[in-house]
Coordinates of C-alpha atoms in Angstrom, one line a residue:
Chain A
G15 CA 32.1 105.6 52.6
Q16 CA 28.4 104.2 52.0
N17 CA 25.6 103.3 54.4
I18 CA 23.0 100.8 52.9
D19 CA 20.1 100.0 54.3
Q20 CA 17.2 97.3 53.6
P21 CA 14.5 95.4 55.4
T22 CA 15.8 92.1 57.3
E23 CA 12.9 90.2 56.2
M24 CA 9.7 90.2 54.0
T25 CA 6.9 87.4 53.7
A26 CA 4.6 87.2 50.7
T27 CA 2.5 84.4 49.4
E28 CA 2.7 82.7 46.1
G29 CA 1.7 84.7 43.2
A30 CA 1.9 88.0 45.1
I31 CA 3.9 91.2 44.4
V32 CA 6.9 92.1 47.0
Q33 CA 8.8 95.2 46.8
I34 CA 12.2 95.6 48.5
N35 CA 13.5 98.8 49.5
C36 CA 17.2 99.9 49.6
T37 CA 18.4 103.4 50.8
Y38 CA 22.0 104.3 50.6
Q39 CA 24.4 107.2 51.1
T40 CA 27.6 107.5 49.0
S41 CA 30.1 109.9 48.3
G42 CA 30.2 109.2 44.7
F43 CA 27.4 106.8 43.0
N44 CA 28.2 104.8 40.1
G45 CA 25.6 102.1 40.0
L46 CA 23.4 99.8 42.0
F47 CA 23.1 96.0 41.7
W48 CA 20.7 93.6 43.1
Y49 CA 21.9 90.0 43.6
Q50 CA 19.7 87.0 44.7
Q51 CA 21.5 84.6 47.0
H52 CA 19.7 81.3 47.9
A53 CA 20.8 79.6 51.0
G54 CA 24.5 77.6 50.8
E55 CA 24.6 79.1 47.3
A56 CA 26.7 82.2 45.6
P57 CA 25.0 85.3 44.8
T58 CA 23.5 85.6 41.3
F59 CA 22.9 89.0 39.3
L60 CA 19.6 90.2 39.2
S61 CA 19.7 93.9 38.0
Y62 CA 21.7 97.1 37.4
N63 CA 20.5 100.8 37.6
V64 CA 22.8 103.7 37.0
L65 CA 20.2 106.2 35.8
D66 CA 17.1 107.1 37.4
G67 CA 13.9 105.2 36.2
L68 CA 12.7 101.6 36.1
E69 CA 14.6 98.4 34.5
E70 CA 12.4 95.7 33.7
K71 CA 13.4 92.1 33.3
G72 CA 10.6 89.4 33.3
R73 CA 9.2 89.2 36.6
F74 CA 11.8 91.3 38.3
S75 CA 11.9 95.3 38.0
S76 CA 14.4 97.6 39.7
F77 CA 13.8 101.3 40.2
L78 CA 16.3 103.9 40.9
S79 CA 16.1 107.5 42.3
R80 CA 19.5 109.1 42.8
S81 CA 18.3 112.2 44.2
K82 CA 16.6 110.2 47.0
G83 CA 19.4 107.8 47.4
Y84 CA 16.8 105.1 46.8
S85 CA 16.1 101.9 45.1
Y86 CA 13.6 99.0 45.2
L87 CA 13.3 95.6 43.6
L88 CA 9.9 94.4 42.5
L89 CA 9.4 90.8 42.4
K90 CA 5.8 89.9 40.5
E91 CA 3.9 86.7 40.4
L92 CA 6.2 85.2 43.2
Q93 CA 7.1 81.6 42.9
M94 CA 8.4 79.3 45.8
K95 CA 11.8 79.4 44.4
D96 CA 11.8 83.2 44.8
S97 CA 12.6 82.4 48.6
A98 CA 16.0 83.9 49.0
S99 CA 18.1 86.6 50.1
Y100 CA 18.1 89.7 48.2
L101 CA 21.3 92.0 48.5
C102 CA 21.4 95.7 47.3
A103 CA 25.0 96.7 46.5
V104 CA 26.4 100.2 45.5
R105 CA 29.4 100.9 43.5
D106 CA 31.2 104.2 44.0
R107 CA 32.9 106.3 41.4
N108 CA 36.5 105.0 40.9
S109 CA 35.8 101.7 42.7
W110 CA 34.9 99.5 39.8
G111 CA 35.6 96.0 41.0
K112 CA 34.3 97.1 44.6
L113 CA 30.9 96.7 45.6
Q114 CA 29.3 97.8 49.0
F115 CA 26.5 95.2 50.1
G116 CA 23.5 95.8 52.2
A117 CA 22.8 93.3 54.9
G118 CA 20.2 91.5 52.5
T119 CA 16.4 91.0 52.7
Q120 CA 15.3 87.5 53.4
V121 CA 12.0 87.0 51.2
V122 CA 9.8 83.9 52.3
V123 CA 7.3 82.9 50.0
T124 CA 4.5 80.9 51.5
P125 CA 1.8 78.6 49.6
Chain B
K26 CA 31.5 78.9 29.2
A27 CA 32.9 77.8 32.4
G28 CA 31.9 79.9 35.8
V29 CA 34.0 81.2 38.4
T30 CA 35.7 78.3 40.3
Q31 CA 37.2 78.3 43.8
T32 CA 39.4 75.9 45.7
P33 CA 39.0 74.3 47.9
R34 CA 35.3 74.6 48.8
Y35 CA 35.7 73.6 52.5
L36 CA 38.7 74.2 54.9
I37 CA 39.1 73.8 58.5
K38 CA 42.4 75.3 60.2
T39 CA 43.3 76.0 63.6
R40 CA 44.1 79.6 65.2
G41 CA 47.5 80.9 64.1
Q42 CA 47.8 78.9 60.9
Q43 CA 47.9 80.4 57.4
V44 CA 45.6 79.7 54.4
T45 CA 45.6 80.3 50.9
L46 CA 42.5 80.5 48.9
S47 CA 42.4 80.2 44.9
C48 CA 39.8 81.6 42.4
S49 CA 39.9 81.2 38.7
P50 CA 37.6 83.8 36.9
I51 CA 35.6 83.5 33.8
S52 CA 37.8 83.1 30.8
G53 CA 38.3 86.6 29.7
H54 CA 37.5 88.4 32.8
R55 CA 40.4 90.6 34.0
S56 CA 38.7 92.0 37.3
V57 CA 38.7 89.6 40.4
S58 CA 37.1 90.9 43.6
W59 CA 37.4 89.1 47.0
Y60 CA 34.7 89.3 49.5
Q61 CA 34.1 87.7 53.0
Q62 CA 30.3 86.8 54.2
T63 CA 29.4 86.1 57.5
P64 CA 26.2 85.9 59.3
G65 CA 26.7 88.9 61.5
Q66 CA 28.6 91.3 58.8
G67 CA 27.2 90.2 55.7
L68 CA 29.2 90.6 52.5
Q69 CA 32.3 92.5 52.9
F70 CA 34.9 93.8 50.2
L71 CA 38.3 92.4 50.7
F72 CA 40.2 93.8 47.7
E73 CA 40.0 93.7 44.1
Y74 CA 42.7 93.0 41.2
F75 CA 42.9 94.1 37.5
S76 CA 45.6 93.1 35.3
E77 CA 47.7 91.8 38.4
T78 CA 47.5 95.1 40.2
Q79 CA 45.5 95.6 43.4
R80 CA 43.1 98.6 42.4
N81 CA 40.9 98.7 45.6
K82 CA 41.2 97.4 49.2
G83 CA 38.7 97.0 51.8
N84 CA 39.1 97.8 55.5
F85 CA 40.6 94.5 56.6
P86 CA 44.0 93.9 58.5
G87 CA 47.1 93.3 56.9
R88 CA 46.8 89.7 57.4
F89 CA 44.6 89.6 54.5
S90 CA 46.5 89.6 51.1
G91 CA 46.0 88.8 47.8
R92 CA 47.5 88.6 44.2
Q93 CA 46.8 87.8 40.6
F94 CA 48.6 86.2 38.1
S95 CA 49.0 86.8 34.4
N96 CA 46.1 84.5 33.4
S97 CA 43.9 86.4 35.9
R98 CA 43.8 83.6 38.2
S99 CA 43.7 85.3 41.7
E100 CA 44.9 83.9 45.3
M101 CA 44.1 85.3 48.8
N102 CA 46.0 84.5 51.8
V103 CA 45.1 85.1 55.3
S104 CA 48.0 84.7 57.8
T105 CA 47.5 84.1 61.6
L106 CA 44.3 83.0 61.7
E107 CA 41.8 84.0 64.1
L108 CA 38.5 82.5 65.1
G109 CA 36.5 85.4 63.8
D110 CA 38.2 84.9 60.2
S111 CA 35.8 81.8 59.9
A112 CA 33.7 82.8 57.1
L113 CA 32.5 82.0 53.6
Y114 CA 34.9 83.6 51.2
L115 CA 33.6 84.4 47.7
C116 CA 35.4 85.8 44.7
A117 CA 33.7 87.3 41.7
S118 CA 35.0 88.0 38.4
S119 CA 33.9 90.6 35.7
L120 CA 35.4 91.9 32.5
V121 CA 36.6 95.1 33.5
A122 CA 34.3 96.1 36.2
G123 CA 33.1 99.1 35.0
G124 CA 29.7 100.4 33.5
R125 CA 27.1 97.6 33.6
D126 CA 29.7 95.0 34.1
E127 CA 28.0 92.5 36.6
Q128 CA 30.2 90.2 38.9
F129 CA 29.9 86.7 38.6
F130 CA 30.3 84.9 41.8
G131 CA 32.3 81.8 42.4
P132 CA 30.9 79.0 44.7
G133 CA 33.0 80.1 47.6
T134 CA 35.3 78.7 50.1
R135 CA 33.8 78.0 53.6
L136 CA 36.7 78.5 56.1
T137 CA 36.4 77.1 59.7
V138 CA 39.2 78.2 62.1
L139 CA 39.0 76.2 65.4

Protein backbone atom coordinates (compact mmCIF):
# COMPACT_ATOMS: atom_id res chain seq x y z
CA GLY A 1 0.00 0.00 0.00
CA GLN A 2 0.93 3.65 0.10
CA ASN A 3 1.33 6.35 2.70
CA ILE A 4 1.15 9.86 1.30
CA ASP A 5 1.86 12.90 3.42
CA GLN A 6 1.45 16.56 2.60
CA PRO A 7 0.95 19.63 4.79
CA THR A 8 -2.61 20.51 5.72
CA GLU A 9 -2.52 24.21 4.97
CA MET A 10 -0.22 26.90 3.64
CA THR A 11 -0.73 30.64 3.41
CA ALA A 12 1.09 32.99 1.05
CA THR A 13 0.60 36.46 -0.38
CA GLU A 14 -0.31 37.35 -3.93
CA GLY A 15 2.73 37.37 -6.22
CA ALA A 16 4.77 35.14 -3.94
CA ILE A 17 5.98 31.55 -4.42
CA VAL A 18 4.73 28.55 -2.49
CA GLN A 19 6.18 25.04 -2.42
CA ILE A 20 3.95 22.13 -1.42
CA ASN A 21 5.83 19.02 -0.40
CA CYS A 22 4.58 15.46 -0.72
CA THR A 23 6.26 12.35 0.62
CA TYR A 24 5.12 8.86 -0.21
CA GLN A 25 5.86 5.22 0.44
CA THR A 26 4.87 2.68 -2.15
CA SER A 27 5.62 -0.91 -3.03
CA GLY A 28 5.91 -0.20 -6.74
CA PHE A 29 5.96 3.40 -7.93
CA ASN A 30 4.47 4.15 -11.32
CA GLY A 31 3.85 7.88 -11.45
CA LEU A 32 2.88 10.86 -9.33
CA PHE A 33 0.15 13.34 -10.15
CA TRP A 34 -0.76 16.75 -8.79
CA TYR A 35 -4.35 17.94 -8.93
CA GLN A 36 -5.99 21.24 -7.99
CA GLN A 37 -9.43 21.28 -6.42
CA HIS A 38 -11.42 24.43 -5.77
CA ALA A 39 -14.11 24.21 -3.12
CA GLY A 40 -17.22 22.51 -4.44
CA GLU A 41 -15.57 21.55 -7.72
CA ALA A 42 -13.94 18.47 -9.24
CA PRO A 43 -10.16 18.01 -9.13
CA THR A 44 -8.33 19.19 -12.24
CA PHE A 45 -5.00 17.85 -13.46
CA LEU A 46 -1.89 19.95 -12.98
CA SER A 47 1.15 17.76 -13.54
CA TYR A 48 2.59 14.28 -13.87
CA ASN A 49 6.07 12.98 -12.93
CA VAL A 50 7.41 9.47 -13.39
CA LEU A 51 11.14 10.17 -13.80
CA ASP A 52 13.34 12.15 -11.44
CA GLY A 53 13.58 15.84 -12.09
CA LEU A 54 11.60 18.97 -12.68
CA GLU A 55 8.61 19.39 -14.98
CA GLU A 56 7.68 22.99 -15.71
CA LYS A 57 4.34 24.14 -16.99
CA GLY A 58 3.82 27.88 -16.89
CA ARG A 59 3.53 29.13 -13.32
CA PHE A 60 3.44 25.58 -11.97
CA SER A 61 6.39 23.21 -11.66
CA SER A 62 6.60 19.76 -10.14
CA PHE A 63 9.67 17.89 -8.96
CA LEU A 64 10.20 14.21 -8.22
CA SER A 65 12.88 12.21 -6.44
CA ARG A 66 12.02 8.52 -6.56
CA SER A 67 14.89 7.47 -4.29
CA LYS A 68 13.63 9.82 -1.57
CA GLY A 69 9.92 9.18 -2.16
CA TYR A 70 9.50 12.93 -2.45
CA SER A 71 7.79 15.40 -4.72
CA TYR A 72 6.95 19.06 -4.57
CA LEU A 73 4.64 21.38 -6.45
CA LEU A 74 5.90 24.91 -6.93
CA LEU A 75 3.40 27.68 -7.55
CA LYS A 76 4.96 30.92 -8.76
CA GLU A 77 3.51 34.43 -9.07
CA LEU A 78 0.59 33.45 -6.90
CA GLN A 79 -2.83 34.76 -7.86
CA MET A 80 -5.98 34.91 -5.76
CA LYS A 81 -7.54 32.24 -7.97
CA ASP A 82 -4.80 29.82 -6.86
CA SER A 83 -6.52 29.52 -3.49
CA ALA A 84 -7.54 25.87 -3.57
CA SER A 85 -6.69 22.42 -2.29
CA TYR A 86 -3.71 20.73 -3.96
CA LEU A 87 -3.74 16.96 -4.05
CA CYS A 88 -0.74 14.70 -4.47
CA ALA A 89 -1.60 11.27 -5.91
CA VAL A 90 0.54 8.21 -6.51
CA ARG A 91 -0.03 5.32 -8.89
CA ASP A 92 1.33 1.87 -8.22
CA ARG A 93 2.75 -0.46 -10.82
CA ASN A 94 -0.06 -2.57 -12.32
CA SER A 95 -2.73 -0.31 -10.80
CA TRP A 96 -3.34 1.83 -13.82
CA GLY A 97 -6.68 3.31 -12.96
CA LYS A 98 -6.09 3.52 -9.22
CA LEU A 99 -4.66 6.68 -7.74
CA GLN A 100 -3.88 6.93 -4.04
CA PHE A 101 -4.44 10.51 -2.92
CA GLY A 102 -2.94 12.47 -0.09
CA ALA A 103 -5.28 14.45 2.16
CA GLY A 104 -4.59 17.63 0.22
CA THR A 105 -2.93 20.93 1.06
CA GLN A 106 -5.19 23.95 1.35
CA VAL A 107 -3.40 26.98 -0.06
CA VAL A 108 -4.73 30.34 1.00
CA VAL A 109 -3.57 33.33 -1.04
CA THR A 110 -3.92 36.68 0.71
CA PRO A 111 -3.83 40.15 -0.89
CA LYS B 1 -15.22 17.70 -26.54
CA ALA B 2 -17.67 17.07 -23.73
CA GLY B 3 -16.26 16.35 -20.30
CA VAL B 4 -17.12 13.62 -17.84
CA THR B 5 -20.76 13.78 -16.79
CA GLN B 6 -22.31 12.35 -13.68
CA THR B 7 -25.95 11.96 -12.76
CA PRO B 8 -27.62 12.79 -10.56
CA ARG B 9 -25.68 15.71 -9.11
CA TYR B 10 -27.43 15.55 -5.75
CA LEU B 11 -29.20 12.73 -3.98
CA ILE B 12 -30.84 12.33 -0.59
CA LYS B 13 -31.58 8.84 0.69
CA THR B 14 -32.38 7.21 4.01
CA ARG B 15 -30.53 4.47 5.80
CA GLY B 16 -31.13 1.02 4.38
CA GLN B 17 -32.00 2.21 0.90
CA GLN B 18 -29.89 1.58 -2.15
CA VAL B 19 -28.62 4.03 -4.75
CA THR B 20 -27.26 3.91 -8.30
CA LEU B 21 -24.96 6.60 -9.65
CA SER B 22 -24.09 7.04 -13.29
CA CYS B 23 -20.97 8.26 -15.06
CA SER B 24 -20.44 8.98 -18.74
CA PRO B 25 -16.74 9.26 -19.62
CA ILE B 26 -15.15 11.47 -22.22
CA SER B 27 -15.73 10.06 -25.68
CA GLY B 28 -13.03 7.50 -26.51
CA HIS B 29 -11.97 6.95 -22.91
CA ARG B 30 -12.11 3.32 -21.87
CA SER B 31 -11.11 3.52 -18.22
CA VAL B 32 -13.50 4.75 -15.54
CA SER B 33 -12.46 5.03 -11.90
CA TRP B 34 -14.69 5.83 -8.96
CA TYR B 35 -13.68 7.70 -5.80
CA GLN B 36 -15.38 8.65 -2.57
CA GLN B 37 -14.49 12.03 -1.07
CA THR B 38 -15.27 12.96 2.52
CA PRO B 39 -13.83 15.73 4.73
CA GLY B 40 -12.34 13.19 7.11
CA GLN B 41 -10.91 10.61 4.71
CA GLY B 42 -10.20 12.67 1.61
CA LEU B 43 -10.34 11.01 -1.80
CA GLN B 44 -10.48 7.24 -1.58
CA PHE B 45 -10.41 4.85 -4.52
CA LEU B 46 -13.43 2.59 -4.92
CA PHE B 47 -12.84 0.67 -8.16
CA GLU B 48 -11.79 0.99 -11.76
CA TYR B 49 -13.34 -0.47 -14.89
CA PHE B 50 -11.68 -0.95 -18.23
CA SER B 51 -13.40 -2.52 -21.23
CA GLU B 52 -16.31 -3.70 -19.06
CA THR B 53 -14.00 -5.48 -16.58
CA GLN B 54 -13.19 -4.44 -13.05
CA ARG B 55 -9.44 -4.01 -13.11
CA ASN B 56 -8.79 -2.64 -9.62
CA LYS B 57 -10.71 -2.50 -6.38
CA GLY B 58 -10.25 -0.42 -3.25
CA ASN B 59 -10.92 -1.35 0.36
CA PHE B 60 -14.64 -0.85 0.53
CA PRO B 61 -17.27 -3.34 1.68
CA GLY B 62 -19.21 -5.45 -0.76
CA ARG B 63 -22.17 -3.07 -0.51
CA PHE B 64 -20.30 -0.96 -3.03
CA SER B 65 -20.37 -2.38 -6.52
CA GLY B 66 -20.09 -1.17 -10.06
CA ARG B 67 -20.21 -2.09 -13.69
CA GLN B 68 -19.25 -0.73 -17.07
CA PHE B 69 -21.19 -0.99 -20.28
CA SER B 70 -19.93 -1.55 -23.81
CA ASN B 71 -20.09 2.20 -24.50
CA SER B 72 -17.78 2.76 -21.48
CA ARG B 73 -20.52 4.36 -19.39
CA SER B 74 -20.31 3.17 -15.82
CA GLU B 75 -22.61 2.85 -12.85
CA MET B 76 -21.91 2.32 -9.20
CA ASN B 77 -24.37 0.95 -6.73
CA VAL B 78 -24.44 1.20 -2.96
CA SER B 79 -26.84 -1.09 -1.15
CA THR B 80 -28.09 -0.89 2.43
CA LEU B 81 -26.98 2.71 2.83
CA GLU B 82 -25.36 3.82 6.07
CA LEU B 83 -24.98 7.34 7.45
CA GLY B 84 -21.25 7.11 6.81
CA ASP B 85 -21.85 6.72 3.08
CA SER B 86 -22.69 10.42 2.86
CA ALA B 87 -20.01 11.78 0.59
CA LEU B 88 -19.14 13.23 -2.78
CA TYR B 89 -18.76 10.42 -5.29
CA LEU B 90 -16.45 11.28 -8.15
CA CYS B 91 -15.81 9.38 -11.30
CA ALA B 92 -12.79 9.93 -13.49
CA SER B 93 -12.09 8.76 -16.99
CA SER B 94 -8.89 8.27 -18.96
CA LEU B 95 -7.92 6.76 -22.27
CA VAL B 96 -6.30 3.61 -20.94
CA ALA B 97 -5.13 4.83 -17.49
CA GLY B 98 -1.50 4.13 -18.29
CA GLY B 99 1.63 6.19 -18.78
CA ARG B 100 1.02 9.92 -18.73
CA ASP B 101 -2.72 9.34 -18.94
CA GLU B 102 -4.34 11.82 -16.62
CA GLN B 103 -7.69 11.15 -15.07
CA PHE B 104 -10.41 13.67 -15.92
CA PHE B 105 -12.88 14.05 -13.12
CA GLY B 106 -16.60 14.61 -13.38
CA PRO B 107 -18.44 17.12 -11.17
CA GLY B 108 -19.46 14.41 -8.73
CA THR B 109 -22.67 13.21 -7.12
CA ARG B 110 -23.30 14.57 -3.64
CA LEU B 111 -25.01 11.79 -1.67
CA THR B 112 -26.64 12.54 1.67
CA VAL B 113 -27.87 9.64 3.78
CA LEU B 114 -30.38 10.53 6.50
